[in-house]
Coordinates of C-alpha atoms and ligand atoms in Angstrom, one line a residue:
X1 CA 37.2 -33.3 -11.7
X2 CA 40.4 -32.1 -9.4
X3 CA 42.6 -29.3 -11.3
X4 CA 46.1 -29.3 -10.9
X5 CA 49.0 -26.7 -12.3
X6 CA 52.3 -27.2 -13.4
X7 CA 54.6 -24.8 -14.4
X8 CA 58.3 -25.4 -16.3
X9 CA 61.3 -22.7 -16.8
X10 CA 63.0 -23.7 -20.2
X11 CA 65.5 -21.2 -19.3
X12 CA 66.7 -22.6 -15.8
X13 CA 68.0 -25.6 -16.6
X14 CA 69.4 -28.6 -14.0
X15 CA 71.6 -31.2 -15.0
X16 CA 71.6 -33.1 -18.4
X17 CA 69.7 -36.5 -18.0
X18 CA 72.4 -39.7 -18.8
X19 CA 70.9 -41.5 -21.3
X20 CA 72.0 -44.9 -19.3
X21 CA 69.5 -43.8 -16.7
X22 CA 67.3 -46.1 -19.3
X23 CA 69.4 -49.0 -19.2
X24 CA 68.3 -52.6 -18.9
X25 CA 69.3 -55.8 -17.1
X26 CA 69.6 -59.5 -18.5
X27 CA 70.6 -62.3 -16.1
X28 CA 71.4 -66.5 -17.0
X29 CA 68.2 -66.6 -15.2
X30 CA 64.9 -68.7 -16.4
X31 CA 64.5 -67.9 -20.0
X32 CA 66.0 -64.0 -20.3
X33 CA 68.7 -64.9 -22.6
X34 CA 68.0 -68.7 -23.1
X35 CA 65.1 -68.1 -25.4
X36 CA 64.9 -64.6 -24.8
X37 CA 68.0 -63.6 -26.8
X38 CA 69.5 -66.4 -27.5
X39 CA 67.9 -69.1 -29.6
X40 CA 71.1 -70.8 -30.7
X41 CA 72.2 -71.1 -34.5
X42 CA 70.2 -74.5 -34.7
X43 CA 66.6 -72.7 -33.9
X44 CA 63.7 -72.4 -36.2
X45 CA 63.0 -69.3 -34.4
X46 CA 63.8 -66.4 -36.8
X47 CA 68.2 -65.3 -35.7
X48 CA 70.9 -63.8 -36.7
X49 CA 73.7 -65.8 -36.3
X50 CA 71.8 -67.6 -32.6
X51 CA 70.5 -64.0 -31.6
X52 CA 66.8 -63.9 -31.9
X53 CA 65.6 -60.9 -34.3
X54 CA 62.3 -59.9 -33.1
X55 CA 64.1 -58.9 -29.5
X56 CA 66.6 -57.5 -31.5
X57 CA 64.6 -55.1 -33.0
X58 CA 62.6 -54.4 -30.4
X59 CA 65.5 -53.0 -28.6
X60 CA 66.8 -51.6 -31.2
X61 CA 64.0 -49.7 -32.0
X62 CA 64.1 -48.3 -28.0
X63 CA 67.5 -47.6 -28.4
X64 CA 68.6 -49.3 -25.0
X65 CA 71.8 -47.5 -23.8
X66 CA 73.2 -49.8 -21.7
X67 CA 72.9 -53.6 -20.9
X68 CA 74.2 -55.0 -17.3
X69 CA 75.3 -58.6 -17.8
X70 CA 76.1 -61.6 -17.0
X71 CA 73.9 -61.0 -13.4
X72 CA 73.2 -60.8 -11.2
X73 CA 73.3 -63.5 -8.3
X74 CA 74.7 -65.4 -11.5
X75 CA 77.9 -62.8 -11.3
X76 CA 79.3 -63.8 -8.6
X77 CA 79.5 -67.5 -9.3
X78 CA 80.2 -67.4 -13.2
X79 CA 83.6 -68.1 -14.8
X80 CA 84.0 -66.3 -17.8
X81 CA 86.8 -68.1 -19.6
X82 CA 83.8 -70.9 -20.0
X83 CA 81.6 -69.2 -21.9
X84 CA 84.5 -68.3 -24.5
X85 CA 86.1 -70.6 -27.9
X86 CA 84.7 -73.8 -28.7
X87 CA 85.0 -76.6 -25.8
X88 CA 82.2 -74.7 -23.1
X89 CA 81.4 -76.7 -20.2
X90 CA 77.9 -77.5 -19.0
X91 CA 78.2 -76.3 -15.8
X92 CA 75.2 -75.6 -13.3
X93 CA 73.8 -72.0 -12.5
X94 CA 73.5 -72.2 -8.8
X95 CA 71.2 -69.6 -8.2
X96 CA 68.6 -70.2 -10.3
X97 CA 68.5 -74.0 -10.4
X98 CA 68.8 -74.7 -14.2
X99 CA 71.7 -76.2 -16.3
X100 CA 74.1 -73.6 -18.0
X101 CA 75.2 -74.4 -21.4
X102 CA 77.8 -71.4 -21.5
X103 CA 76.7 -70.9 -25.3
X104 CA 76.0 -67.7 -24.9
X105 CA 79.3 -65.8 -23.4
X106 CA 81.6 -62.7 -23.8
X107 CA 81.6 -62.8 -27.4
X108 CA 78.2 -63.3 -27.9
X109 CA 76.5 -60.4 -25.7
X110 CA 79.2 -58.3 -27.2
X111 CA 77.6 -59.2 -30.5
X112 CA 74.0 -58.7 -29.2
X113 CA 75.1 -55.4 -27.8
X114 CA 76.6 -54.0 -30.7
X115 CA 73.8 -55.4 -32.8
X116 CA 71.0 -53.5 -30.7
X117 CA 73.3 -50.6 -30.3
X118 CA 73.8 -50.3 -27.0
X119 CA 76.9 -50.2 -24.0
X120 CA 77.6 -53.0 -22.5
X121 CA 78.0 -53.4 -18.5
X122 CA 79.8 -56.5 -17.4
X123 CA 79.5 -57.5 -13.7
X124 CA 82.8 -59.6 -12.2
X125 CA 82.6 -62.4 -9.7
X126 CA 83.9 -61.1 -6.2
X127 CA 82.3 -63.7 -4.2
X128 CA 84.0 -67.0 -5.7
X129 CA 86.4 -65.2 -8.1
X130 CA 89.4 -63.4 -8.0
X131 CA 91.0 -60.2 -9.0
X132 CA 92.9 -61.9 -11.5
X133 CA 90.3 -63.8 -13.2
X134 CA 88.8 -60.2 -13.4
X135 CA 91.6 -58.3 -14.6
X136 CA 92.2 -61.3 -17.1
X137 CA 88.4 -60.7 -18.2
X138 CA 89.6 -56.8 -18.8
X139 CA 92.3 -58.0 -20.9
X140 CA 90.6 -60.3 -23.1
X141 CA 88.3 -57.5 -23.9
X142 CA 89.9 -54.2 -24.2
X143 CA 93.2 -54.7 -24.6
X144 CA 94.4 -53.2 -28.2
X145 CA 98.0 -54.9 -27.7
X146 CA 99.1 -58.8 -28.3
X147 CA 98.9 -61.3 -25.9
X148 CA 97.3 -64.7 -25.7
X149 CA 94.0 -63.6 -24.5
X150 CA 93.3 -60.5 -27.3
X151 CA 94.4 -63.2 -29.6
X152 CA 92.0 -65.6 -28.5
X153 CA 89.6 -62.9 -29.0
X154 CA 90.9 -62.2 -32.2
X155 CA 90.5 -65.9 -33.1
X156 CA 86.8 -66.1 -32.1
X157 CA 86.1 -62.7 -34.5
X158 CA 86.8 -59.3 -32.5
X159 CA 90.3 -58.2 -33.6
X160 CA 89.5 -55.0 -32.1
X161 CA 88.9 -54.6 -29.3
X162 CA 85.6 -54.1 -27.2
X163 CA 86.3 -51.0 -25.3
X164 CA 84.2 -52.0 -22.6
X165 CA 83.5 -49.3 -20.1
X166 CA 81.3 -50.1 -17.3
X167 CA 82.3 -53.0 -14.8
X168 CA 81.1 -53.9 -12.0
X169 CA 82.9 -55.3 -9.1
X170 CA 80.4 -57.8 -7.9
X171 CA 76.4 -57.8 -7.3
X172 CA 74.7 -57.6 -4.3
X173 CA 77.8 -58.8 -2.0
X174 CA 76.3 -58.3 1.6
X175 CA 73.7 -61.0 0.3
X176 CA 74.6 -63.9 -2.7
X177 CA 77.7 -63.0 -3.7
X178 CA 79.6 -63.5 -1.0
X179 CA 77.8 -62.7 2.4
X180 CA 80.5 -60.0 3.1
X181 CA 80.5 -57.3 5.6
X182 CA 80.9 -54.2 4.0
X183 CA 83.9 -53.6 5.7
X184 CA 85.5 -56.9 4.3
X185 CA 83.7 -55.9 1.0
X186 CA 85.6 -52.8 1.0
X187 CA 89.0 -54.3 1.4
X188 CA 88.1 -56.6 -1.6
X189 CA 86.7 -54.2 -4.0
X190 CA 90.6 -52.0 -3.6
X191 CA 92.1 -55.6 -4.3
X192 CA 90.1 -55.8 -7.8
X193 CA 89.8 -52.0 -8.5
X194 CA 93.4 -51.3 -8.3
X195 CA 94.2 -54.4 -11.0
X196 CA 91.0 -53.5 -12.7
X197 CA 92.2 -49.7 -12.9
X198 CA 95.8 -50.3 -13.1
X199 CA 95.1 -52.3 -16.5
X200 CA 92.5 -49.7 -18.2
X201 CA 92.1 -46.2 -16.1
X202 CA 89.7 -45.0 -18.9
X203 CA 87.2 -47.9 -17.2
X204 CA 84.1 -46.7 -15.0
X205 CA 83.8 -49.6 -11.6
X206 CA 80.4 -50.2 -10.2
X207 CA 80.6 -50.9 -6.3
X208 CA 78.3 -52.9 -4.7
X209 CA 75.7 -50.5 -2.7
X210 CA 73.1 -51.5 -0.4
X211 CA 69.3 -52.9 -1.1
X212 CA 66.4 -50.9 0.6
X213 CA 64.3 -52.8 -0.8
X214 CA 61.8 -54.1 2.1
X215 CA 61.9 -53.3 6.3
X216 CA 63.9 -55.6 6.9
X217 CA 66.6 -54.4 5.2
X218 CA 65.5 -50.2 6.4
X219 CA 68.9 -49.9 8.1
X220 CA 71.2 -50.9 4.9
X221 CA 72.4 -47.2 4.2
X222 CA 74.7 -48.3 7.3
X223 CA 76.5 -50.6 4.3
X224 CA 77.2 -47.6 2.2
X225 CA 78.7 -45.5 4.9
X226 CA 80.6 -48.5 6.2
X227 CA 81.9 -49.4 2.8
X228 CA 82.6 -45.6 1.9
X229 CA 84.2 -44.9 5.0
X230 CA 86.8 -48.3 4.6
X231 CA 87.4 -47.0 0.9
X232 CA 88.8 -43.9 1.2
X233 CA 90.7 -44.1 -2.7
X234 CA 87.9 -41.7 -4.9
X235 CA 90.1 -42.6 -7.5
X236 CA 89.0 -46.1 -7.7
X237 CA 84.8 -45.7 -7.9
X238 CA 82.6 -44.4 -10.3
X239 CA 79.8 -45.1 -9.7
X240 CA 77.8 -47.2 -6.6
X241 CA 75.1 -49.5 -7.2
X242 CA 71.7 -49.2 -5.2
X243 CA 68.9 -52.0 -6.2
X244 CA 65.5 -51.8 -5.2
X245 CA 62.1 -54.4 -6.0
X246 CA 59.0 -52.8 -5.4
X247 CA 56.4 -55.0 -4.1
X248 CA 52.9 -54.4 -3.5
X249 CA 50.0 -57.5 -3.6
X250 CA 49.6 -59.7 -6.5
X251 CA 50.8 -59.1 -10.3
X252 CA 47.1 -58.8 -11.8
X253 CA 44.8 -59.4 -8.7
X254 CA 46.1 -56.5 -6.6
X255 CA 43.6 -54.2 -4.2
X256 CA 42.9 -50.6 -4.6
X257 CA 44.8 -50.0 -2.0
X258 CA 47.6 -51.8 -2.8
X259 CA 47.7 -49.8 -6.1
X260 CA 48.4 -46.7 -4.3
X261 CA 50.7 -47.5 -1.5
X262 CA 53.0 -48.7 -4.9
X263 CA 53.0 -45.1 -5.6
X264 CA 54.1 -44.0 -1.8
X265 CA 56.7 -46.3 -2.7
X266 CA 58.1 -44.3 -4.9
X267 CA 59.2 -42.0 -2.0
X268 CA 61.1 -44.7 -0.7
X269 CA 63.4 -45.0 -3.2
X270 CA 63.5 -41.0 -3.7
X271 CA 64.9 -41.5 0.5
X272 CA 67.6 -44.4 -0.8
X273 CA 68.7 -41.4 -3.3
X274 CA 68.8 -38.7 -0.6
X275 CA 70.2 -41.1 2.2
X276 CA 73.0 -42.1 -0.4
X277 CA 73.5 -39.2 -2.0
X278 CA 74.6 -37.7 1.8
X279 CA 77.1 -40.5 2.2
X280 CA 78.7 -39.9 -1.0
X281 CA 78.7 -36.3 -0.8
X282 CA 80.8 -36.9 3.0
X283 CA 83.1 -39.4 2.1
X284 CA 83.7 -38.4 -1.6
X285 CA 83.1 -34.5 -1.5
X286 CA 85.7 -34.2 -4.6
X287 CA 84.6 -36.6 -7.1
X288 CA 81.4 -37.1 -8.2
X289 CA 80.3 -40.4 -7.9
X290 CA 77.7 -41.2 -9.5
X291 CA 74.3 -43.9 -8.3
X292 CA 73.6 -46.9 -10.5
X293 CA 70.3 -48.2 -9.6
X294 CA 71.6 -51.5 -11.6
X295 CA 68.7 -53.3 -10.2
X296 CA 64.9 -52.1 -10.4
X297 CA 61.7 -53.0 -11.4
X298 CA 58.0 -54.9 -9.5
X299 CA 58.4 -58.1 -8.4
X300 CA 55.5 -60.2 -8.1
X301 CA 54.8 -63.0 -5.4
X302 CA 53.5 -65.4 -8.5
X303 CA 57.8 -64.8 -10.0
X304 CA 59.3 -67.7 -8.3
X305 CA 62.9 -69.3 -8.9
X306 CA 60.3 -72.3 -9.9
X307 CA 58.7 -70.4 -12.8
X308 CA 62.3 -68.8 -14.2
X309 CA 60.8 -65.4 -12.3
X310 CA 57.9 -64.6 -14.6
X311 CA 55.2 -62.6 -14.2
X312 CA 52.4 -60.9 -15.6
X313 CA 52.6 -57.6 -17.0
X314 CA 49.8 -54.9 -16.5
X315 CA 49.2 -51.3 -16.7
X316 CA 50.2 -50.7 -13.0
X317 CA 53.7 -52.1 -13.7
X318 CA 53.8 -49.8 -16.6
X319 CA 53.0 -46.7 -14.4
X320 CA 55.3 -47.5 -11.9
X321 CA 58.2 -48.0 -14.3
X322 CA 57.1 -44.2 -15.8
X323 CA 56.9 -42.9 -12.0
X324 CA 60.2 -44.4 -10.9
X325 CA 61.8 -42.9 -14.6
X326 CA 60.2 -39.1 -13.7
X327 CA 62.2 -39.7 -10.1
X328 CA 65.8 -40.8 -11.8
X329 CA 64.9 -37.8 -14.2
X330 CA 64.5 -35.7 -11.4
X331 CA 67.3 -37.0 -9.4
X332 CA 69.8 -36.4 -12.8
X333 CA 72.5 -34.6 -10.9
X334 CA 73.1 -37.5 -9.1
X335 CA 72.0 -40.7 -10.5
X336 CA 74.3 -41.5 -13.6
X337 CA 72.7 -45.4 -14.3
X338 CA 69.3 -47.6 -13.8
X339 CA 68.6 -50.8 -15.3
X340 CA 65.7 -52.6 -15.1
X341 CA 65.2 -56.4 -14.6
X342 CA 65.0 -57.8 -16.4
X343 CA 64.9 -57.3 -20.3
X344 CA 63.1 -60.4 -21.7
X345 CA 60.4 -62.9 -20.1
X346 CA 61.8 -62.1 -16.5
X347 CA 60.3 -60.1 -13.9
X348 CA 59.6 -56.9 -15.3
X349 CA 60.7 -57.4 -18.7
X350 CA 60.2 -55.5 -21.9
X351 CA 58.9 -58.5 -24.0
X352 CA 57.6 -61.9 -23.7
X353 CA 58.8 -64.7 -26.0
X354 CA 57.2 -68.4 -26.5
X355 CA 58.5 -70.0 -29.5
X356 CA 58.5 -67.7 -32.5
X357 CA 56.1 -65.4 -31.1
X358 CA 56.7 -62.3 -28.6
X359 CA 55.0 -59.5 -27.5
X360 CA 55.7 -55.8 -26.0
X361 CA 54.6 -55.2 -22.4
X362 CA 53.1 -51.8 -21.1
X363 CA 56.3 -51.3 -19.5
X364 CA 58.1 -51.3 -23.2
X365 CA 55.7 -48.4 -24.3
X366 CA 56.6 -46.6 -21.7
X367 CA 60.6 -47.0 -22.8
X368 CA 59.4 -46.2 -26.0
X369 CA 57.5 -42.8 -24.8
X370 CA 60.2 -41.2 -22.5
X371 CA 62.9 -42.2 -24.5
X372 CA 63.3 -38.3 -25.4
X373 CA 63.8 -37.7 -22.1
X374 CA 67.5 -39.8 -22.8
X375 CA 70.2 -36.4 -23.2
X376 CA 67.6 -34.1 -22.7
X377 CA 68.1 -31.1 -19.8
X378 CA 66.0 -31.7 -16.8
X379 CA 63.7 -28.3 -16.3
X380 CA 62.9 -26.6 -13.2
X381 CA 59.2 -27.7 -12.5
X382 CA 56.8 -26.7 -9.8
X383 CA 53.3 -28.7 -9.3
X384 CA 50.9 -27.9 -7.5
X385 CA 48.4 -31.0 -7.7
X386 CA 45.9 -33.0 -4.9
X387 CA 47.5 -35.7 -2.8
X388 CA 46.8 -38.8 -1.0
X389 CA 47.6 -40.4 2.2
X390 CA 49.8 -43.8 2.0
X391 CA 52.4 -46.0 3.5
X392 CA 55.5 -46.0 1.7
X393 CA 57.4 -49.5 2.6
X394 CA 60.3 -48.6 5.3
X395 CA 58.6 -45.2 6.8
X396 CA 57.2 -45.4 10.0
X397 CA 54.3 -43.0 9.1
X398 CA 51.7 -42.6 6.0
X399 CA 52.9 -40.0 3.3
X400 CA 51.4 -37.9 1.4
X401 CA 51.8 -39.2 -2.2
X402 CA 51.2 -36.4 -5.0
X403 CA 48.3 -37.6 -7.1
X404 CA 50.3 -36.3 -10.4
X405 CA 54.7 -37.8 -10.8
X406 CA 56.4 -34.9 -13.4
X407 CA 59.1 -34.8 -15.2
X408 CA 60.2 -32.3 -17.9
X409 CA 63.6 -31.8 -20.4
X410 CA 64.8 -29.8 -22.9
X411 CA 66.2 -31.2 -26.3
X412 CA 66.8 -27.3 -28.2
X413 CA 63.4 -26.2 -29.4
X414 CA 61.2 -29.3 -28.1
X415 CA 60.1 -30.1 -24.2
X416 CA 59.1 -33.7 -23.2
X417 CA 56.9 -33.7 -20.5
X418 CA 55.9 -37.0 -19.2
X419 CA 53.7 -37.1 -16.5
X420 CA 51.9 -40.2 -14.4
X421 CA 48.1 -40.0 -12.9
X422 CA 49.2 -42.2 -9.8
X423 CA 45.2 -42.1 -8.7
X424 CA 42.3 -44.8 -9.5
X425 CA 39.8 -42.4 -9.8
X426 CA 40.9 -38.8 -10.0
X427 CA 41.1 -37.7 -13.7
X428 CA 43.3 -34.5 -13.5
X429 CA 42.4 -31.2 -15.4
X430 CA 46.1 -29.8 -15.8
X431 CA 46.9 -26.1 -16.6
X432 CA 50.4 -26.5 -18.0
X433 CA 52.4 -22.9 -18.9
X434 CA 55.8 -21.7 -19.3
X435 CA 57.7 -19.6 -17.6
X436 CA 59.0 -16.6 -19.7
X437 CA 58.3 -18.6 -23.0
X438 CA 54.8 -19.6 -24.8
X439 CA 53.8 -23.4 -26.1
X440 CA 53.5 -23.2 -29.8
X441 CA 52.4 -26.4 -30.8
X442 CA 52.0 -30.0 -28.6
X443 CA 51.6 -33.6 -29.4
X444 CA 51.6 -36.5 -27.4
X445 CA 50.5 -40.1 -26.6
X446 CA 48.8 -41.6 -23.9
X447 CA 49.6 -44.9 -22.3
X448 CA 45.7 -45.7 -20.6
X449 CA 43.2 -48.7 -20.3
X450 CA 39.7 -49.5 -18.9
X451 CA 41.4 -50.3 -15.3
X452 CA 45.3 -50.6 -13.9
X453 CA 44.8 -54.3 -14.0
X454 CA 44.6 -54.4 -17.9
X455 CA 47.4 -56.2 -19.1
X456 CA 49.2 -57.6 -22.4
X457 CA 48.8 -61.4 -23.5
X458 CA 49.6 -63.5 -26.5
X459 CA 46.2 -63.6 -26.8
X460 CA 45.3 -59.9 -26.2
X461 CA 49.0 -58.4 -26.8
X462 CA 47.3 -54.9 -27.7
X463 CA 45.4 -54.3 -24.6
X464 CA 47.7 -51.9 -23.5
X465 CA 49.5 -49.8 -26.0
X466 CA 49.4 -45.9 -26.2
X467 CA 47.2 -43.8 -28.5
X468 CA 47.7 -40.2 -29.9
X469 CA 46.2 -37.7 -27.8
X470 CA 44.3 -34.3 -29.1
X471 CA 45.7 -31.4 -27.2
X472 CA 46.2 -27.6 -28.5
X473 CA 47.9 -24.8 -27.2
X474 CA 45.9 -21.5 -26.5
X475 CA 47.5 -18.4 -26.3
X476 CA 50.9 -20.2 -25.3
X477 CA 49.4 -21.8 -22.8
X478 CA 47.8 -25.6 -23.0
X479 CA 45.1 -27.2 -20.6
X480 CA 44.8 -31.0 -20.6
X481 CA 42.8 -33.4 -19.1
X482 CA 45.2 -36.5 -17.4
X483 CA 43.1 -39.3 -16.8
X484 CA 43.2 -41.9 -13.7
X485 CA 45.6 -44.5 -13.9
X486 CA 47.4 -43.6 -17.3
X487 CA 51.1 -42.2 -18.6
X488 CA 50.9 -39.3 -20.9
X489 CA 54.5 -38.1 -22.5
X490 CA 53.8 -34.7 -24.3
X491 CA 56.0 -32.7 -26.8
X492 CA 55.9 -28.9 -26.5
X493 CA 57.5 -26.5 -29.6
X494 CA 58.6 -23.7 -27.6
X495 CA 57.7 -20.7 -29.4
Ligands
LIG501 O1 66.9 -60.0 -10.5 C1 66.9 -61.2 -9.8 C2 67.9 -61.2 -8.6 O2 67.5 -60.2 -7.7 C3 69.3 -60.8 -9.0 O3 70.0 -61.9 -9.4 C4 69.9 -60.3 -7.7 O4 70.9 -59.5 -7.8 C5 68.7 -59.7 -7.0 O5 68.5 -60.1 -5.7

């Protein structure tokens, strides 16, 4: 067995870890919120006034900070004043190739959102929009005043008013919405931010960021400096959106080796952060702009527009979602939003719905175990663990890839350490210790299976869930055994 060590400094603290950097993502796209959250006031399906109540409590229970909505490709073609009162149009989603009822609208999420708990994030349509529809949107949801639109949305139940915080200006613009350049994206994004701004400074605007996601798209950090550089007004961006849809062989029937280069892929997107991070550092160096990863998550070849973008859900996914989560973590001084994609039945979702049934995926446990981390202070860490060689997508050369992805945080007396065995085979032996403290007590669960191919059915929904694990500090130190392919999120008392 390979040995590993790993040592934390509860006293040197980094930066607090944004509870949004667990956020979540649900498009008009296959059957996330047709079905997934929406089920309509007709359904047989057990609702709450047309929002379905298993998913509800499901997130509820993860206590999902933030949801990005309405898209999205689905953003940048969607008209909100359709999806509001009584007469909605059928209209059709262009992107996704399905008719859109425009039952479910503003008031509706709003209602889902409060309902689970959680922020909502609402993306505007740059590409066949216009700043006014936009600033209109703003109106008809956070403005406390009397005009026709708050009274609209007093007539259709919210007096008050939203308080929406988070908008985005646009998704994914160098590609669907809108096929800008960034320069031309640029110009656009001042049009909408100064109205968007003007009308409610306390907002937070989203910009549209580049995708790194494949080779072919390796040379995209040129969109952030050329949109940075032809947006010189700090005042008008909070925050700027990076996506990135890791893809490595087939959803279940993946090879060994493609199970670890999806680990070396993880350093890709730890190089978007870095490569981003210089740009806004550069052009920003006053205001601290923060990076939404608003898009993220696998993306199997079998999720096609076709099949609504479904796919199936196994304990790789699961690990990766933990891996990428210990990167955000460690990259809290920087990254102030992720969402993954997407929430319910699509892509990497959280839950699977058919009918009245659902069930959790591994990637949901894994929510559910580093939720902790959410407000927590990120800890100084040093590992020192085995690592292996592998290709990270975009890098000329193999990398090594540590065998062991750490995170650690601080909530007062209580560490959460989660910590990813990114190997097939290797289980780790871990000496774990503190650095001018002692462990005093620990508990934990672990999120493992018989291979990283296991995955969650309707038939088998249980096959991946996580179990309590036995561990005990010994003279204020702890030595655990991490096995191959598993998550493991501990709790240490501090003494
Ligand atoms: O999540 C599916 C699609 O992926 C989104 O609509 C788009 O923004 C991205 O390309």
């Amino acid at each position: 067995m390979s040995q590993a060590r790993i040592t934390l400094w509860p006293a040197l603290p980094k930066a607090r870890i944004h509870p949004n950097l667990y956020g979540h993502f649900a498009e008009h796209l296959g059957r996330c919120v047709y079905e997934g959250i929406w089920t309509g006031r007709e359904s047989r399906v057990a609702h709450q006034d047309g929002l379905r109540v298993d998913v509800l409590a499901a997130l509820k229970h993860l206590r999902v900070p933030v949801l990005r909505w309405p898209g999205g490709c689905f953003a940048d073609d969607y008209h909100w004043k359709q999806g509001i009162g009584k007469a909605r149009p059928v209209t059709a989603n262009l992107w996704w190739q399905q008719a859109e009822p425009n039952e479910f609208g503003t008031d509706e999420f709003m209602r889902f959102c409060r309902a689970v708990g959680c922020a909502p994030y609402l993306v505007c349509n740059v590409g066949s929009g216009t700043p006014r529809e936009a600033r209109e949107w703003l109106e008809y949801c956070n403005f406390g005043g009397d005009s026709t639109l708050s009274r609209a949305r007093a007539d259709h139940g919210a007096r008050e008013p939203y308080e929406v915080k988070y908008w985005g200006v646009g998704n994914e613009n160098w590609g669907c919405g809108g096929r800008f350049r960034a320069a031309d994206y640029a110009k656009e994004y001042v049009r909408f931010a100064s109205y968007l701004k003007a009308f409610d400074p306390a907002i937070e605007l989203i910009a549209c960021g580049a995708h790194f996601g494949d080779y072919r798209d390796a040379g995209q950090n040129a969109w952030n400096h050329d949109f940075c550089q032809e947006m010189p007004h700090p005042d008008l961006i909070d925050h700027l959106a990076l996506h990135r849809y890791f893809k490595r062989g087939k959803g279940v029937h993946f090879t060994d080796g493609e199970f670890q280069a999806l680990f070396a892929d993880v350093l890709a997107l730890e190089r978007d952060l870095e490569r981003t991070d210089a740009v806004l550092r550069y052009f920003y160096p006053d205001k601290q702009v923060g990076i939404a990863l608003d898009e993220w998550g696998m993306w199997h070849p079998e999720a096609i527009v076709e099949n609504g973008l479904e796919q199936s859900h196994t304990l790789r996914d699961a690990l990766l979602a933990g891996a990428v989560l210990n990167c955000l973590n460690r990259w809290a001084h920087r990254v102030s939003m992720a969402n993954l994609a997407q929430t319910i039945n699509v892509l990497q979702c959280l839950a699977v719905t058919n009918g009245g049934k659902m069930f959790l995926t591994p990637t949901y446990h894994v929510f559910e175990m580093m939720r902790p981390h959410m407000g927590g202070t990120l800890l100084t860490q040093s590992v020192e663990c085995p690592a292996y060689e592998a290709h990270p997508v975009g890098f000329a050369s193999k990398q090594a890839v540590p065998a062991l992805s750490v995170s650690a945080s601080r909530q007062g007396g209580k560490i959460l350490l989660s910590i990813v065995n990114q190997t097939l085979n290797d289980d780790l032996e871990v000496a774990i210790r503190l650095s001018e403290a002692k462990i005093a007590a620990v508990a934990g669960r672990v999120l493992e299976a018989s291979g990283p191919r296991e995955h969650n059915t309707f038939k088998n929904p249980k096959a991946v869930e996580p179990k309590r694990v036995k561990a005990e500090a010994v003279k204020g130190g702890l030595v655990h055994v991490f096995p191959r392919h598993s998550l493991t999120a501990l709790t240490l008392t501090i003494e």
